[in-house]
Every structure is written in structure tokens, then in C-alpha cells.
Amino acid sequence: MNASNAMQTAIRGRWAVAAIFLANGFLTGSWAPQIPVFLTRLDISKFTLGLLILLFGAGAVAAMTWCGHLISRHGFRTVLRWFGLCGSLGLLVVALAPNVPLAAIAMFIFGGSIGGMDVAMNANAVVVERRLSRAIMSSSHGFWSLGGFAGGGLGGFAIQTYGHLVHAAVVTALAFAVIAVAVRHLVGEDRPQAAEPHKFTLPANPLVYLIGLMALLTMISEGAVLDWAALYLRQELGADLAIAGLAYAAFSGVMAIMRFFGDGVRNRFGAVTTLRGSSVVAAAGMLIAGLSPSPWLAIAAFALCGFGIANMVPIIFSAGGNQEGMSSGTGMSVVTTMGYSGILVAPSAIGFVAEHSSFGPIFVAMSGLLIVVLLMAGLAHRAEFAAAPAE
């Protein structure tokens, strides 16, 4: 009876954390179609927009740094409740910001909420995996991408029809409702464990940093599509606001589908082969997007890129967590920190470059970064140990 109850609790927790991933992706995806309005409403340059996006990333990194400590003291559910409910309000606060100084504060808070929520929900997914004795991480990230697809796909039409404030208010209400219900059913750890008071040292194995570099290069491309694809379609390819919002929606939607099938593909072909094939597809998609003469071809190209990138990050993270001579937590911390800096911080540099150039060549350059990952793919062989089907 107790075992049966525990399994039912774990199953509810599995769908609860999936809902949190979905809400996080929905909030992130809903930000993408707000960017062109944000730029014109505050009458700022791409350089200033890049600085504001940098603050979003700085807030996320700051929250990620402290989130592990908060989890050890208060537990996953409490931390997810704090960050999740704050995050659901973040987009509305950004949409209401009347000037650049207040927008800067709002972006830092929004980024911090999303970043802290990201760490806590991934940590909670690991606990659920232990309770269920099977993997759920890939599909959890699939729910994140599904939320991004919904946010990006519906956002442009909603903003064009009802305005950016109504859109932000509806996103806030939906995310708040989902998170408020989901946190009640999250699986809690047996007991929050305080961090051991050992001295902090960086891993000596250089391979983990090379794996981290692969994560960085991959997630730079993901961040570029999130923050700049809509503006690229609107300003350089002449798309209207509704069509521009479909760029990230197509990227995220195809990524979601592939992540739901990712474990099966990886188990069949192996981690290294899957990573190599995915890198080629992602690089081709990014190259076509950068050279595209029309918005619809660019949207299709971004979808192709999402098809490739979908399983690159999970494989790279698995390789980082399975490095020889170090704990999985140590390896994973290095790789995830380097990787998330790509999606959270690096896109601001793209804004600086775009101020003196155009987005097309930037996306072409992104395809080159993905080719570098292709050439380094053999370093992910340690992920083969994580690719075996669970018993």
C-alpha cells in the first residue's frame, strides 16, 4: 500500500514538473514576440536592447548561482514556488516598464526568476527520475519547447490583435494558474540536504571544459533564435509582427517534437552518431536562415535548425555528467554553466554586432559554430553510457 501510494505520488509529481517546464517555456517563448514592440516602444537602439538582454542573462546567472543553496535549505517545492510565481509576473512587469532604467530592473528580475526556476525544475526532475526509476528529462525539456512553441506562435497574433499589454496580462494569468496548481503536486526530496563544507576546486580534467565549450556553441545558436529571429524577419525580411513571431515558434515546435522522440533516436544510433547528424542538420538550417530572401523560407530554416539542436544539448549534458574521475554533479555544473551562458548572455553580443551589421551574416556565422560542434562530437562518447535503455 505504501509503495503504491509512493508510486502514485511520483506519477503526479512527474506531470507536475512537466507543467512547470511547460510554463517556463511558455513565458520564455512569449518574450520573443514582445521584443520588436519593446524596441520601438522604448525607442532604443539594438545596442541598448543588447544591454537589456544582457541584464536578463545576468539576472538568470545570479539566480542560478544561489539556487542550489536555496534548494538545500528550503527544498525544491518552496524554491520553485518563489521563482515560478515571480517569473509568471516577469513578462507583465517588463511590458509595463515606461523607460529604460525601469526596463533594466524589470529585465534583471524577469531573468532571475526564469533562471532560478530553470535550475529548480531540472533538479526536481532528477528526483522524480529516482522515484520512478526511469528517465523523464528529455520529455521534460520537450514540454519546455512545447511551451515555447505556444508562446512564440500565439504571441505575435495576440500582440497584433489586442496589444502587447493584453498579451502580457494573459500570459501572466495562464502561467500563474499553471504554476500555482503544479507546485502543490511536486515530488519533494526526502530531506533538504545542506551542502557539505568542502573547499571549492575546479575540475582538473580539461575534457569537461571542451564538453562545456560544445554546450556553449550549441546554446549560443538557440539564444540567437530566441532573442533575434523575430527582429530579423521583421526588419530585414519585411515580415509583419504576426509572421515574425513564427520564427521562434517553428524552431521551438520542431524541437519539442524531436525531444519527445530523442531518447529512442539516441538509443538506436548512439550518442556520438546522433550528435554528429544533429549538428549537420542544425548548421544547414542556420545557414539557410541567414541567406534566406524571404520570411517563410527563413521560418522553415529555423524549424530545420530546431530539428537538429533538439537532441544536441541533452547528449552534451549527459557527456558532461559522465566524465571519468569526477562526480556527475561536478561535471554537470561546469557544462551547464558554460552552456547556459550561451543562451542567456551571449545573445547580447549579437545585438552589439547587429548595430553595425545585419542579422543575416550573424546567422551564417552561427552555422559555423555548429560545424565546430560537429568536429568535436567524438568527445561526447561518455554519453554512450547514459544512452542505454533503463531496465
Coordinates of C-alpha atoms in Angstrom, one line a residue:
M1 CA 0.0 0.0 0.0
N2 CA 2.8 2.4 0.9
A3 CA 4.7 1.5 -2.2
S4 CA 1.6 2.0 -4.3
N5 CA 0.9 5.4 -2.8
A6 CA 4.5 6.4 -3.3
M7 CA 4.3 5.5 -7.0
Q8 CA 1.1 7.5 -7.4
T9 CA 2.7 10.4 -5.8
A10 CA 5.7 10.1 -8.1
I11 CA 3.5 9.9 -11.2
R12 CA 1.6 13.1 -10.1
G13 CA 5.0 14.7 -9.4
R14 CA 6.1 13.7 -12.9
W15 CA 3.2 15.6 -14.6
A16 CA 3.5 18.5 -12.1
V17 CA 7.2 19.1 -13.1
A18 CA 6.2 18.7 -16.7
A19 CA 3.7 21.5 -16.2
I20 CA 6.4 23.7 -14.7
F21 CA 8.7 23.1 -17.7
L22 CA 5.7 23.9 -19.9
A23 CA 5.0 27.2 -18.1
N24 CA 8.7 28.2 -18.1
G25 CA 8.9 27.6 -21.8
F26 CA 5.7 29.5 -22.4
L27 CA 7.0 32.5 -20.5
T28 CA 10.3 32.4 -22.4
G29 CA 8.6 31.9 -25.8
S30 CA 6.1 34.7 -25.1
W31 CA 9.0 37.2 -24.6
A32 CA 10.3 36.6 -28.2
P33 CA 7.3 38.3 -30.0
Q34 CA 7.4 41.1 -27.4
I35 CA 11.0 42.1 -28.5
P36 CA 10.1 44.2 -31.6
V37 CA 7.4 46.1 -29.6
F38 CA 9.9 46.5 -26.7
L39 CA 12.4 48.1 -29.1
T40 CA 10.1 50.6 -30.7
R41 CA 8.1 51.4 -27.6
L42 CA 11.2 52.5 -25.6
D43 CA 12.7 54.0 -28.8
I44 CA 16.0 52.3 -28.2
S45 CA 18.9 51.1 -30.4
K46 CA 19.8 47.5 -31.0
F47 CA 22.9 48.2 -28.8
T48 CA 20.7 49.3 -25.9
L49 CA 18.4 46.3 -26.4
G50 CA 21.5 44.1 -26.3
L51 CA 22.4 45.6 -22.9
L52 CA 18.9 45.0 -21.6
I53 CA 19.1 41.4 -22.8
L54 CA 22.4 41.1 -21.1
L55 CA 20.8 42.2 -17.8
F56 CA 18.2 39.4 -18.3
G57 CA 21.1 36.9 -18.6
A58 CA 22.9 38.5 -15.6
G59 CA 19.8 38.1 -13.5
A60 CA 19.4 34.5 -14.6
V61 CA 23.1 33.6 -13.9
A62 CA 22.9 35.3 -10.5
A63 CA 19.8 33.3 -9.5
M64 CA 21.3 30.1 -10.8
T65 CA 24.4 30.7 -8.6
W66 CA 22.3 30.9 -5.5
C67 CA 19.5 28.4 -6.4
G68 CA 21.4 25.3 -5.3
H69 CA 22.0 26.8 -1.9
L70 CA 18.3 27.8 -1.6
I71 CA 17.2 24.3 -2.6
S72 CA 19.5 22.7 0.1
R73 CA 17.9 25.0 2.8
H74 CA 14.3 25.2 1.7
G75 CA 13.6 22.3 -0.7
F76 CA 12.5 22.2 -4.3
R77 CA 8.8 23.0 -3.9
T78 CA 9.4 26.1 -1.9
V79 CA 12.1 27.4 -4.2
L80 CA 10.0 26.6 -7.3
R81 CA 7.0 28.4 -5.7
W82 CA 9.1 31.5 -5.2
F83 CA 10.8 31.7 -8.5
G84 CA 7.8 30.3 -10.5
L85 CA 5.2 32.8 -9.2
C86 CA 7.7 35.7 -9.6
G87 CA 8.6 34.5 -13.1
S88 CA 4.9 34.4 -14.1
L89 CA 4.7 38.1 -13.3
G90 CA 8.0 39.0 -15.0
L91 CA 6.8 39.5 -18.6
L92 CA 4.0 41.8 -17.5
V93 CA 6.4 43.9 -15.4
V94 CA 8.7 44.2 -18.5
A95 CA 5.7 45.1 -20.7
L96 CA 4.7 47.8 -18.2
A97 CA 8.2 49.4 -17.9
P98 CA 7.8 53.0 -19.2
N99 CA 11.5 53.8 -19.6
V100 CA 15.0 52.3 -20.0
P101 CA 16.0 52.4 -16.2
L102 CA 12.8 50.6 -15.1
A103 CA 13.0 48.3 -18.0
A104 CA 16.6 47.3 -16.9
I105 CA 15.4 46.5 -13.4
A106 CA 12.4 44.5 -14.8
M107 CA 14.7 42.5 -17.2
F108 CA 17.1 41.6 -14.4
I109 CA 14.2 40.4 -12.2
F110 CA 12.5 38.6 -15.1
G111 CA 15.8 36.8 -16.0
G112 CA 16.5 35.9 -12.4
S113 CA 13.1 34.4 -11.9
I114 CA 13.3 32.3 -15.1
G115 CA 16.9 31.2 -14.3
G116 CA 16.2 30.2 -10.8
M117 CA 13.0 28.4 -11.9
D118 CA 15.1 26.5 -14.6
V119 CA 17.6 25.1 -12.1
A120 CA 14.9 24.1 -9.5
M121 CA 12.7 22.4 -12.1
N122 CA 15.6 20.4 -13.6
A123 CA 16.7 19.4 -10.1
N124 CA 13.2 18.3 -9.2
A125 CA 13.0 16.3 -12.5
V126 CA 16.1 14.3 -11.3
V127 CA 14.3 13.5 -8.0
V128 CA 11.2 12.3 -10.0
E129 CA 13.5 10.1 -12.1
R130 CA 14.8 8.4 -9.0
R131 CA 11.3 7.8 -7.7
L132 CA 10.1 6.4 -11.0
S133 CA 13.4 4.6 -11.8
R134 CA 13.2 5.8 -15.4
A135 CA 14.3 8.8 -17.4
I136 CA 11.9 11.8 -17.9
M137 CA 14.4 14.6 -18.5
S138 CA 14.3 14.5 -22.3
S139 CA 10.5 14.7 -22.4
S140 CA 10.5 17.3 -19.7
H141 CA 12.6 19.5 -22.0
G142 CA 10.1 18.6 -24.7
F143 CA 7.4 20.2 -22.6
W144 CA 9.6 23.3 -22.3
S145 CA 9.9 23.5 -26.0
L146 CA 6.2 22.9 -26.4
G147 CA 5.6 25.9 -24.1
G148 CA 8.0 28.0 -26.2
F149 CA 6.2 27.0 -29.3
A150 CA 2.8 28.0 -27.9
G151 CA 4.2 31.3 -26.5
G152 CA 6.0 32.3 -29.7
G153 CA 3.3 31.1 -32.1
L154 CA 0.4 32.8 -30.4
G155 CA 2.2 35.8 -29.1
G156 CA 2.7 37.6 -32.4
F157 CA -1.0 37.3 -33.3
A158 CA -2.1 38.3 -29.8
I159 CA 0.1 41.4 -29.8
Q160 CA -1.0 42.5 -33.3
T161 CA -4.7 42.0 -32.5
Y162 CA -5.0 43.0 -28.8
G163 CA -1.8 44.9 -28.0
H164 CA 1.3 44.0 -26.0
L165 CA -0.1 44.7 -22.6
V166 CA -3.2 42.5 -23.0
H167 CA -0.9 39.8 -24.3
A168 CA 1.4 40.1 -21.3
A169 CA -1.5 40.1 -18.9
V170 CA -3.0 36.9 -20.4
V171 CA 0.4 35.1 -20.4
T172 CA 0.8 36.1 -16.7
A173 CA -2.6 34.8 -15.8
L174 CA -2.1 31.5 -17.6
A175 CA 1.4 30.9 -16.2
F176 CA 0.4 31.9 -12.7
A177 CA -2.5 29.4 -12.7
V178 CA -0.5 26.5 -14.0
I179 CA 2.4 27.1 -11.6
A180 CA 0.2 27.6 -8.6
V181 CA -1.6 24.3 -9.2
A182 CA 1.6 22.3 -10.2
V183 CA 3.7 23.2 -7.2
R184 CA 1.1 21.6 -4.9
H185 CA 1.8 18.2 -6.5
L186 CA 5.6 18.4 -7.0
V187 CA 7.6 15.5 -5.5
G188 CA 9.7 16.7 -2.6
E189 CA 13.1 15.4 -1.6
D190 CA 13.2 13.2 1.5
R191 CA 15.0 15.9 3.3
P192 CA 16.7 19.1 2.1
Q193 CA 20.4 18.4 2.4
A194 CA 22.8 21.2 3.3
A195 CA 25.9 21.5 1.1
E196 CA 29.0 19.8 2.6
P197 CA 31.6 22.3 3.8
H198 CA 34.4 21.2 1.5
K199 CA 36.7 23.5 -0.3
F200 CA 35.6 24.5 -3.8
T201 CA 38.0 23.5 -6.6
L202 CA 37.7 23.5 -10.4
P203 CA 38.0 20.1 -12.1
A204 CA 41.5 19.4 -13.4
N205 CA 40.3 17.3 -16.4
P206 CA 40.4 19.5 -19.5
L207 CA 37.9 17.4 -21.4
V208 CA 35.0 18.7 -19.2
Y209 CA 35.7 22.2 -20.4
L210 CA 35.8 21.1 -24.0
I211 CA 32.4 19.5 -23.5
G212 CA 31.3 22.8 -21.9
L213 CA 32.5 24.6 -25.0
M214 CA 30.3 22.4 -27.1
A215 CA 27.3 23.3 -24.9
L216 CA 28.2 27.0 -25.2
L217 CA 28.4 26.9 -29.0
T218 CA 25.2 25.0 -29.3
M219 CA 23.2 27.2 -26.9
I220 CA 24.5 30.4 -28.4
S221 CA 22.6 29.4 -31.5
E222 CA 19.5 28.6 -29.5
G223 CA 19.7 32.0 -27.8
A224 CA 20.2 33.8 -31.1
V225 CA 16.9 32.4 -32.5
L226 CA 15.1 33.2 -29.2
D227 CA 16.2 36.8 -29.0
W228 CA 16.8 37.9 -32.6
A229 CA 14.9 35.8 -35.1
A230 CA 11.7 37.8 -34.8
L231 CA 13.5 41.1 -35.3
Y232 CA 15.5 39.6 -38.3
L233 CA 12.3 38.7 -40.0
R234 CA 10.6 42.0 -39.3
Q235 CA 13.4 44.4 -40.0
E236 CA 15.4 42.7 -42.8
L237 CA 12.9 40.3 -44.5
G238 CA 9.8 42.6 -44.3
A239 CA 7.5 40.3 -42.3
D240 CA 4.7 41.7 -40.3
L241 CA 4.6 41.2 -36.5
A242 CA 2.4 38.1 -36.6
I243 CA 4.6 36.3 -39.1
A244 CA 7.8 37.4 -37.4
G245 CA 6.7 35.6 -34.2
L246 CA 6.5 32.3 -36.1
A247 CA 10.3 32.1 -36.4
Y248 CA 10.9 31.0 -32.8
A249 CA 7.6 29.2 -32.7
A250 CA 8.7 27.0 -35.7
F251 CA 12.1 26.4 -34.1
S252 CA 10.7 25.6 -30.7
G253 CA 7.8 23.4 -32.0
V254 CA 10.0 21.1 -34.1
M255 CA 12.5 21.0 -31.2
A256 CA 9.7 19.9 -28.9
I257 CA 8.6 17.0 -31.2
M258 CA 12.2 15.8 -31.6
R259 CA 12.8 15.9 -27.8
F260 CA 9.9 13.7 -27.2
F261 CA 11.5 11.1 -29.6
G262 CA 15.0 11.9 -28.6
D263 CA 15.7 9.0 -26.2
G264 CA 14.6 6.5 -28.8
V265 CA 16.8 8.0 -31.5
R266 CA 19.8 8.1 -29.3
N267 CA 19.4 4.6 -28.0
R268 CA 19.2 3.3 -31.6
F269 CA 22.1 5.2 -33.2
G270 CA 24.3 6.1 -30.2
A271 CA 25.1 9.4 -28.7
V272 CA 28.1 10.4 -30.9
T273 CA 26.4 9.5 -34.2
T274 CA 23.2 11.3 -33.2
L275 CA 25.2 14.4 -32.2
R276 CA 27.0 14.4 -35.5
G277 CA 23.9 14.1 -37.6
S278 CA 22.1 16.7 -35.4
S279 CA 25.0 19.1 -35.8
V280 CA 24.9 18.9 -39.6
V281 CA 21.1 19.4 -39.7
A282 CA 21.3 22.4 -37.3
A283 CA 24.1 24.0 -39.2
A284 CA 22.3 23.7 -42.5
G285 CA 19.2 25.2 -41.1
M286 CA 21.0 28.2 -39.6
L287 CA 22.9 28.7 -42.9
I288 CA 19.7 28.7 -44.9
A289 CA 18.1 31.1 -42.5
G290 CA 20.9 33.6 -42.7
L291 CA 20.9 33.5 -46.6
S292 CA 17.1 33.4 -46.9
P293 CA 15.5 36.0 -49.2
S294 CA 12.0 35.5 -47.8
P295 CA 10.5 35.3 -44.3
W296 CA 8.7 32.0 -45.0
L297 CA 11.9 30.3 -46.1
A298 CA 13.7 31.6 -43.0
I299 CA 10.9 30.2 -40.8
A300 CA 11.3 26.8 -42.4
A301 CA 15.1 27.0 -42.0
F302 CA 14.7 27.9 -38.3
A303 CA 12.4 24.8 -38.0
L304 CA 15.2 22.7 -39.6
C305 CA 17.7 24.2 -37.1
G306 CA 15.4 23.3 -34.2
F307 CA 15.2 19.7 -35.6
G308 CA 19.0 19.4 -35.3
I309 CA 19.6 21.3 -32.0
A310 CA 16.8 19.4 -30.1
N311 CA 19.0 16.5 -29.1
M312 CA 22.4 18.1 -29.1
V313 CA 22.1 19.7 -25.7
P314 CA 20.8 16.6 -23.8
I315 CA 23.6 14.5 -25.3
I316 CA 26.3 17.1 -24.4
F317 CA 24.9 17.4 -20.9
S318 CA 25.0 13.6 -20.5
A319 CA 28.6 13.6 -21.6
G320 CA 29.5 16.3 -19.1
G321 CA 27.8 14.3 -16.3
N322 CA 29.7 11.1 -17.1
Q323 CA 33.3 12.3 -17.2
E324 CA 35.8 9.9 -15.8
G325 CA 37.5 10.9 -12.5
M326 CA 34.8 13.3 -11.2
S327 CA 31.3 13.2 -9.8
S328 CA 28.4 13.7 -12.2
G329 CA 27.4 16.8 -10.3
T330 CA 30.9 18.4 -10.7
G331 CA 31.0 17.7 -14.5
M332 CA 27.4 18.8 -15.0
S333 CA 27.9 22.0 -13.1
V334 CA 30.8 23.1 -15.4
V335 CA 28.9 22.1 -18.6
T336 CA 25.6 23.6 -17.7
T337 CA 27.1 26.9 -16.5
M338 CA 29.1 27.3 -19.7
G339 CA 26.1 26.2 -21.8
Y340 CA 23.5 28.4 -20.2
S341 CA 25.8 31.4 -20.6
G342 CA 25.4 30.9 -24.3
I343 CA 21.6 31.1 -24.3
L344 CA 21.4 33.8 -21.6
V345 CA 24.4 36.1 -22.0
A346 CA 25.9 35.7 -25.5
P347 CA 22.8 36.9 -27.5
S348 CA 23.5 40.4 -26.1
A349 CA 26.8 40.4 -28.1
I350 CA 24.8 39.7 -31.2
G351 CA 22.9 42.9 -30.6
F352 CA 26.1 44.8 -30.4
V353 CA 27.3 43.3 -33.8
A354 CA 23.9 43.9 -35.4
E355 CA 24.1 47.6 -34.6
H356 CA 26.9 47.8 -37.2
S357 CA 25.9 44.9 -39.5
S358 CA 22.8 42.9 -40.3
F359 CA 21.4 39.7 -38.8
G360 CA 21.8 37.6 -42.0
P361 CA 25.6 37.2 -41.7
I362 CA 25.3 36.6 -38.0
F363 CA 23.1 33.6 -38.5
V364 CA 25.5 32.3 -41.2
A365 CA 28.3 32.6 -38.6
M366 CA 26.1 30.6 -36.1
S367 CA 26.2 27.8 -38.6
G368 CA 29.9 27.8 -38.4
L369 CA 29.8 27.4 -34.6
L370 CA 27.6 24.3 -35.1
I371 CA 30.1 22.9 -37.5
V372 CA 32.7 23.2 -34.7
V373 CA 30.5 21.1 -32.5
L374 CA 30.3 18.5 -35.3
L375 CA 34.1 18.3 -35.4
M376 CA 34.2 17.9 -31.6
A377 CA 31.4 15.4 -31.4
G378 CA 33.7 12.4 -30.7
L379 CA 34.3 14.0 -27.2
A380 CA 30.7 13.1 -26.3
H381 CA 31.5 9.4 -26.3
R382 CA 31.0 9.3 -22.5
A383 CA 27.3 9.9 -23.1
E384 CA 27.1 6.4 -24.6
F385 CA 27.0 5.1 -21.0
A386 CA 23.9 7.2 -20.4
A387 CA 22.2 6.2 -23.6
A388 CA 21.4 2.6 -22.6
P389 CA 17.8 1.9 -22.1
A390 CA 16.8 1.9 -18.4
E391 CA 15.9 -1.5 -17.0

